Structure formats: C-alpha cells, structure tokens
Amino acid sequence: MRVAVVGVQGDVEEHVVITRKALENLGIDGEVQAVRKSGVVSKSDAVIIPGGESTTISKLIWRDGIASEILELAKSGHPIMGTCAGLIVISKYGDEQVRKTGTKLLGLLDARIRRNAFGRQRESFEALLDIDEIGRYNAIFIRAPVIEEVGEGVRILARFEDRIVAAREKNILGLSFHPELTDDTRIHEYFLDMV
Amino acid sequence: MRKIKKHFAFNPDEQVMDMDIEKLRFGTELVKRGFAKMQKGGVIMDVTTPEQAAVAEEAGAVAVMALHKVPADIRASGGVARMADPKKIQEIMDAVTIPVMAKVRIGHYAEAKALESLGVDMIDESEVLTPADPFYHIDKRKFTVPFVCGARSLGEAVRRIWEGTAMIRTKGEAGTGNVVEAVRHMRLINHAIMLLRSVDDDSVFRLAETYSKAYLRLPSGINEEFELKKDFCGDEIVYEEYSLNEIIDGLFDVLKEIKKLGRLPVVNFAAGGIATPADAAFMMQLGADGVFVGSGIFKSSNPELYARAIVEAVEHYDEPDVVAEVSKGLGEPMKGLDVSDLELQLQERGI
C-alpha cells in the first residue's frame, strides 16, 4: 500500500511516522511518502493532508499541481484524510476567512467549515471525545476549524460541545483535530482500513 | 459540573459559547509544541503594518511577526528596543487570518503577560529587543501561549527548552542580511547533537551540570559579596521556584530526549540574517524546520516577489532548479552588513 502525505507545509513528518506505525500494527506492507511535487499522489492508494496553515497549503498544492492529482484520486474512490488545515482544504464551503484570503478548496467533503472556530492559539486545547467507530479519544485542537453544516451523504463521527469535529463522506475523512500529535494510532488505522 | 461562559477573541460578534471547563485543557505542552509544529516547512515574516501583513499572507507566509520596526531599523536607530505598541499588534491581528507573533524583551514578564492577554499566538522572547533582565529568561511554563526563543548553542537551546519554550530558532545576527551567523548557530547545534549521541549518560549528566551554571550568575555574585562559599548546595533555590538540583535534573531530561531523538524535541527554525531564497533553502538543507525572515523581505526592492520566492524556496529547498527559477530577476536584496564591522552583536544577549 502506498500512502502519500501532502508535504508542502505543516506537520508532515508526524503524519508519516504515525501512518507507518499504523501500517505495522495492521500488518500491512506499505510505503509512506511526503510529497512536495506532482507525480506521486496519482500513484498512491491514499492521501493525507496534514495540519499547518490552510492558506499556505492551499496555495502551494494548486501551484505545484498536487491539487488536481488529489481530485483525480478521490474521484476513483481512494481515501483522502484531512486534519485541521487539511479539513479546511478538502471541504466544499468555507467561511468569511476562507473567502477573504481567496483560499481555494478541493470541495471533496460536502461540508461548510469555519476557520479558527474556537479562537486563537490561547484558546487551543486538549479534550476527550467520543468518536463513532473509534471510541474515547484524546483530541488536540490547535486554532481548529469546525464543521458547521454537512450535506446529506456525510456521516458525523464526532461532536465537541455540539460542534461537528469529525465527519466522513464515503472515501473522504475530515477531522478538526490532530491525531498525528499523539501516539494513539486508532484513527490512522481506521483510515487505512478505508483503502 | 461547572459551566463557564467564555468569550472568544477571534469572533467577537457571535462566539460566546458554553464550555465545559473540566473537559478542556488549555496551554498543555502538546498544545504549545503542536502549534509550533504546524509552522513547519513555512516562512514567518516580520511585518510592521497591516498592509505588509496582508502581503505576507498573500505570498504564503505561515505566520507574521508584528513589530514596531524591523531589526535593520532597530539596529540603525539605536536606543532601547521594546515590545511593539499593542494597538499596532492588534491592527495586524485584525488584518490577517494566519497566526500573529510578537516580541518581548528577554526576561520581561509584564510585556509577555500583556501580549498573552492581547491574544498573540506566539511570543518571541527576543535578543533583538533590549534585554530587560540581565540574569534570567522568562519561565515560559507559566504561560498558556507558546514561546519561541533564540539559541546559538546546544546549551542555550537546552535551557530554553527546559524553561518551556515550544520552538527554538537560531539567533543568527538579526538585521544584517548576512546569513553567516545563522549558519554558524545551526552547525554548532547540529554538531553538538551528533556528539551527544555518542557519549554515555554520565557525560550527559556532567553536561547538564555545566549548562546549569548559567542560572547561578545572580546568586554567585551575591555570595561573593557576602564572602560566602562558591559552591552551591543542590537544594538552594536559584531561579523562580527551582533548586539547582531540580534544574540539573530538568536539563538532564531534555538532553536525554535530544540524545534519543537525534534532534531537538521542539521545532527548530532558522533566523537572523536570511535575505534571499537561496539563504532560506540553505538553512533548510542544514536541517532547519522552517525560516524566519526579518528585514529581508520589506527591505528588499520588491517585497511581494521576494516574499513569494522565499516561500517557494523553503518548500522546494532540495530542488536547485526551483531555487534558481524563483531567484531570477528579484531586484535588489536588502543591503547587508559584515558581522565583523558591527559594534553591537545582538546574539550575545540572553545566554
């Protein structure tokens, strides 16, 4: 199995390391690669878009031709996961901040997101969540977005204080928080199971 | 369970919401170091106006550093350099959606608490400003907001990490447009980490003892005045509420973690003299996790072009063709200074 982690900016290495661990736990022979140029995503079985700055990541994946390859791969049913900034980038609809900064979204997850929904870094936090099909999970929210509204085909996997923080639409998985910052591999294992 | 109404600074109109305080943990080490990790592979740009901040965001900066003056102007104007006007910082925070950082003087708790209350996303305890405390840095564990600190050696980095910084950057020599000191500091730290990997735990502990001596400058001076012993008892309190033994143990733990990881346990950026896309790419090649560009962008002849070129050079630091392409026709970079001509070396502040 080949997993590509979009590596233009953000906590790329953290995703690479935990995905390798998840592959090992599942006993799957696989390769995980950080991607900074075109030509790799299209040969992968799954793609992860990490946390970072959504304005920066969006600009660079469109500039580098990675965005169109992600869209192609998603269309053919391969799983795509976006965490935090990655969730913003895979969503269909943004908020005022997304519009103001001209951030181009991939539109893979039928959801409307709100950036920095809890506030600035001072308001960033850790909290326990109950995630469908995963269970109790210590989630780390950093200047995190939330999903304000989802389309019909989207399954809500977790809420925090009534706000949607994890959702799945067929092969697309979006999370407000950062599973790559902990040692808990369950979310990555769940994602690899989608392949 | 106790419920609180928390007002969130970012969306003042509508973001008053119920939060269960007992389930939320703010400002933990994971949350603070995690914020720094989100900056990786990115460029953080010094800005002095909302307009410059917008240019930086548009070019793809991951964050901006809100300043009253860029380091080159601080250097030129002399005098005491302090925290920027909070009004100006607020204007910059309102102008962009990316994180906003700001600088405080070394050891200045009141400036740092003021910036935390303002809501800046990260505080730079910076040698570019005039130090406020000749003995100590801020105990950064006492803050919810994460810090970044400069270092030019492994010892400085280890002390700052023990004090709770979430990010290290090379000091370099700010405001010079000369990359030589940033390279020096990155190489010194890299080599020391390599050596650390090859020594046994006894040697690592002795290194922790050596590094702890920087916390003894104040008490040892006073002991001398009082004609007291030169050796300190391990249980003597020497910095904040920490005894010398606690400091040595803490530094030892940080060193052991570095030895195990083969790198610093926090994000390590390059800063201080980076002026061109090739400078930025070189620092990434030396192992930097990202780059701060101070005077280099808005002191160049074409800031928009420079900003974008440096972002691309950092992303594609290992692709010489991209670095060459983005470096074409950029116009004049900032005018540089030879470090040996300098009367004032900012890097010598705060050890």
Short mmCIF file of C-alpha atoms in Angstrom, two decimals, chain B residues 201-346:
data_model
loop_
_atom_site.label_atom_id
_atom_site.label_comp_id
_atom_site.label_asym_id
_atom_site.label_seq_id
_atom_site.Cartn_x
_atom_site.Cartn_y
_atom_site.Cartn_z
CA ASP B 201 24.80 9.07 30.41
CA ASP B 202 27.45 10.12 32.96
CA SER B 203 28.89 12.56 30.45
CA VAL B 204 25.39 13.77 29.61
CA PHE B 205 24.77 14.45 33.30
CA ARG B 206 28.02 16.40 33.60
CA LEU B 207 26.94 18.45 30.60
CA ALA B 208 23.65 19.20 32.38
CA GLU B 209 25.69 20.40 35.39
CA THR B 210 27.77 22.65 33.13
CA TYR B 211 24.64 24.05 31.42
CA SER B 212 23.04 24.77 34.81
CA LYS B 213 25.80 27.26 35.69
CA ALA B 214 24.08 29.97 33.65
CA TYR B 215 21.40 30.09 36.36
CA LEU B 216 23.98 30.86 39.03
CA ARG B 217 25.16 34.27 37.81
CA LEU B 218 22.95 36.21 40.19
CA PRO B 219 23.36 34.13 43.37
CA SER B 220 27.10 33.60 42.85
CA GLY B 221 27.70 37.34 42.56
CA ILE B 222 25.88 37.94 45.82
CA ASN B 223 27.62 35.06 47.56
CA GLU B 224 30.90 36.63 46.60
CA GLU B 225 29.86 39.95 48.12
CA PHE B 226 28.88 38.20 51.33
CA GLU B 227 32.17 36.31 51.22
CA LEU B 228 30.24 33.06 51.24
CA LYS B 229 31.24 29.73 49.72
CA LYS B 230 31.50 29.49 45.95
CA ASP B 231 29.90 26.02 45.76
CA PHE B 232 26.13 25.81 45.82
CA CYS B 233 24.02 23.30 47.70
CA GLY B 234 21.80 21.38 45.35
CA ASP B 235 18.67 22.30 47.29
CA GLU B 236 19.29 26.05 47.12
CA ILE B 237 16.61 27.90 45.13
CA VAL B 238 18.36 29.70 42.29
CA TYR B 239 15.71 30.52 39.64
CA GLU B 240 11.96 31.02 40.14
CA GLU B 241 10.88 28.18 42.45
CA TYR B 242 13.55 25.75 41.22
CA SER B 243 16.51 24.47 43.16
CA LEU B 244 19.84 23.86 41.48
CA ASN B 245 19.27 20.08 41.63
CA GLU B 246 15.85 20.41 40.01
CA ILE B 247 17.38 22.49 37.23
CA ILE B 248 20.19 19.98 36.64
CA ASP B 249 17.67 17.09 36.57
CA GLY B 250 15.45 19.05 34.19
CA LEU B 251 18.33 19.88 31.83
CA PHE B 252 19.46 16.23 32.04
CA ASP B 253 15.99 15.06 30.96
CA VAL B 254 15.99 17.46 27.99
CA LEU B 255 19.49 16.29 26.98
CA LYS B 256 18.49 12.61 27.22
CA GLU B 257 15.49 13.28 25.00
CA ILE B 258 17.69 15.06 22.43
CA LYS B 259 20.12 12.14 22.56
CA LYS B 260 17.31 9.67 21.92
CA LEU B 261 15.67 11.67 19.12
CA GLY B 262 18.87 12.87 17.46
CA ARG B 263 17.30 16.32 17.21
CA LEU B 264 15.75 18.97 19.44
CA PRO B 265 12.38 17.85 20.88
CA VAL B 266 10.82 21.12 19.71
CA VAL B 267 10.65 22.70 16.28
CA ASN B 268 13.92 24.40 15.28
CA PHE B 269 13.74 27.34 12.86
CA ALA B 270 16.45 29.42 11.22
CA ALA B 271 16.53 33.15 11.87
CA GLY B 272 18.81 36.17 11.87
CA GLY B 273 20.26 37.34 8.56
CA ILE B 274 18.30 35.35 5.98
CA ALA B 275 17.93 37.65 2.96
CA THR B 276 17.48 35.60 -0.21
CA PRO B 277 15.61 32.47 -1.40
CA ALA B 278 18.94 30.64 -1.59
CA ASP B 279 19.76 31.63 2.02
CA ALA B 280 16.42 30.17 3.10
CA ALA B 281 16.95 26.96 1.09
CA PHE B 282 20.45 26.58 2.55
CA MET B 283 19.14 26.82 6.13
CA MET B 284 16.55 24.15 5.32
CA GLN B 285 19.32 21.96 3.88
CA LEU B 286 21.18 22.35 7.18
CA GLY B 287 18.17 20.88 8.94
CA ALA B 288 16.01 23.89 9.87
CA ASP B 289 12.29 23.08 10.20
CA GLY B 290 11.36 26.47 8.73
CA VAL B 291 12.59 30.02 8.40
CA PHE B 292 12.03 33.46 9.92
CA VAL B 293 12.70 36.32 7.55
CA GLY B 294 13.06 39.66 9.25
CA SER B 295 14.32 42.64 7.37
CA GLY B 296 14.96 40.55 4.22
CA ILE B 297 11.51 40.98 2.69
CA PHE B 298 10.34 44.50 3.36
CA LYS B 299 13.86 45.97 3.00
CA SER B 300 14.18 44.47 -0.48
CA SER B 301 13.25 46.37 -3.63
CA ASN B 302 10.24 44.14 -4.40
CA PRO B 303 8.66 42.69 -1.22
CA GLU B 304 5.78 40.81 -2.94
CA LEU B 305 8.14 38.98 -5.26
CA TYR B 306 10.70 38.34 -2.52
CA ALA B 307 8.13 37.01 -0.09
CA ARG B 308 6.69 34.56 -2.60
CA ALA B 309 10.13 33.45 -3.81
CA ILE B 310 11.31 32.69 -0.27
CA VAL B 311 8.14 30.66 0.45
CA GLU B 312 8.76 28.56 -2.66
CA ALA B 313 12.47 28.17 -1.93
CA VAL B 314 11.68 26.84 1.56
CA GLU B 315 9.13 24.36 0.20
CA HIS B 316 11.47 23.16 -2.57
CA TYR B 317 14.75 23.62 -0.70
CA ASP B 318 16.19 20.40 -2.14
CA GLU B 319 15.30 21.21 -5.76
CA PRO B 320 18.03 23.52 -7.15
CA ASP B 321 16.08 24.20 -10.35
CA VAL B 322 13.21 25.69 -8.34
CA VAL B 323 15.57 27.79 -6.20
CA ALA B 324 17.22 29.08 -9.39
CA GLU B 325 13.87 29.81 -11.04
CA VAL B 326 12.41 31.77 -8.11
CA SER B 327 15.66 33.73 -7.67
CA LYS B 328 15.51 35.16 -11.21
CA GLY B 329 15.07 38.92 -11.55
CA LEU B 330 14.11 39.61 -7.96
CA GLY B 331 15.79 43.02 -7.92
CA GLU B 332 17.94 44.27 -5.08
CA PRO B 333 18.02 42.29 -1.84
CA MET B 334 18.39 44.24 1.39
CA LYS B 335 21.78 45.86 1.77
CA GLY B 336 23.86 43.61 4.01
CA LEU B 337 26.30 44.24 6.83
CA ASP B 338 29.53 42.45 7.53
CA VAL B 339 29.22 40.98 11.01
CA SER B 340 32.84 41.79 11.91
CA ASP B 341 32.10 45.51 11.35
CA LEU B 342 29.31 45.51 13.91
CA GLU B 343 29.68 47.38 17.15
CA LEU B 344 26.67 45.62 18.63
CA GLN B 345 26.13 41.88 18.31
CA LEU B 346 22.54 41.11 19.27
#
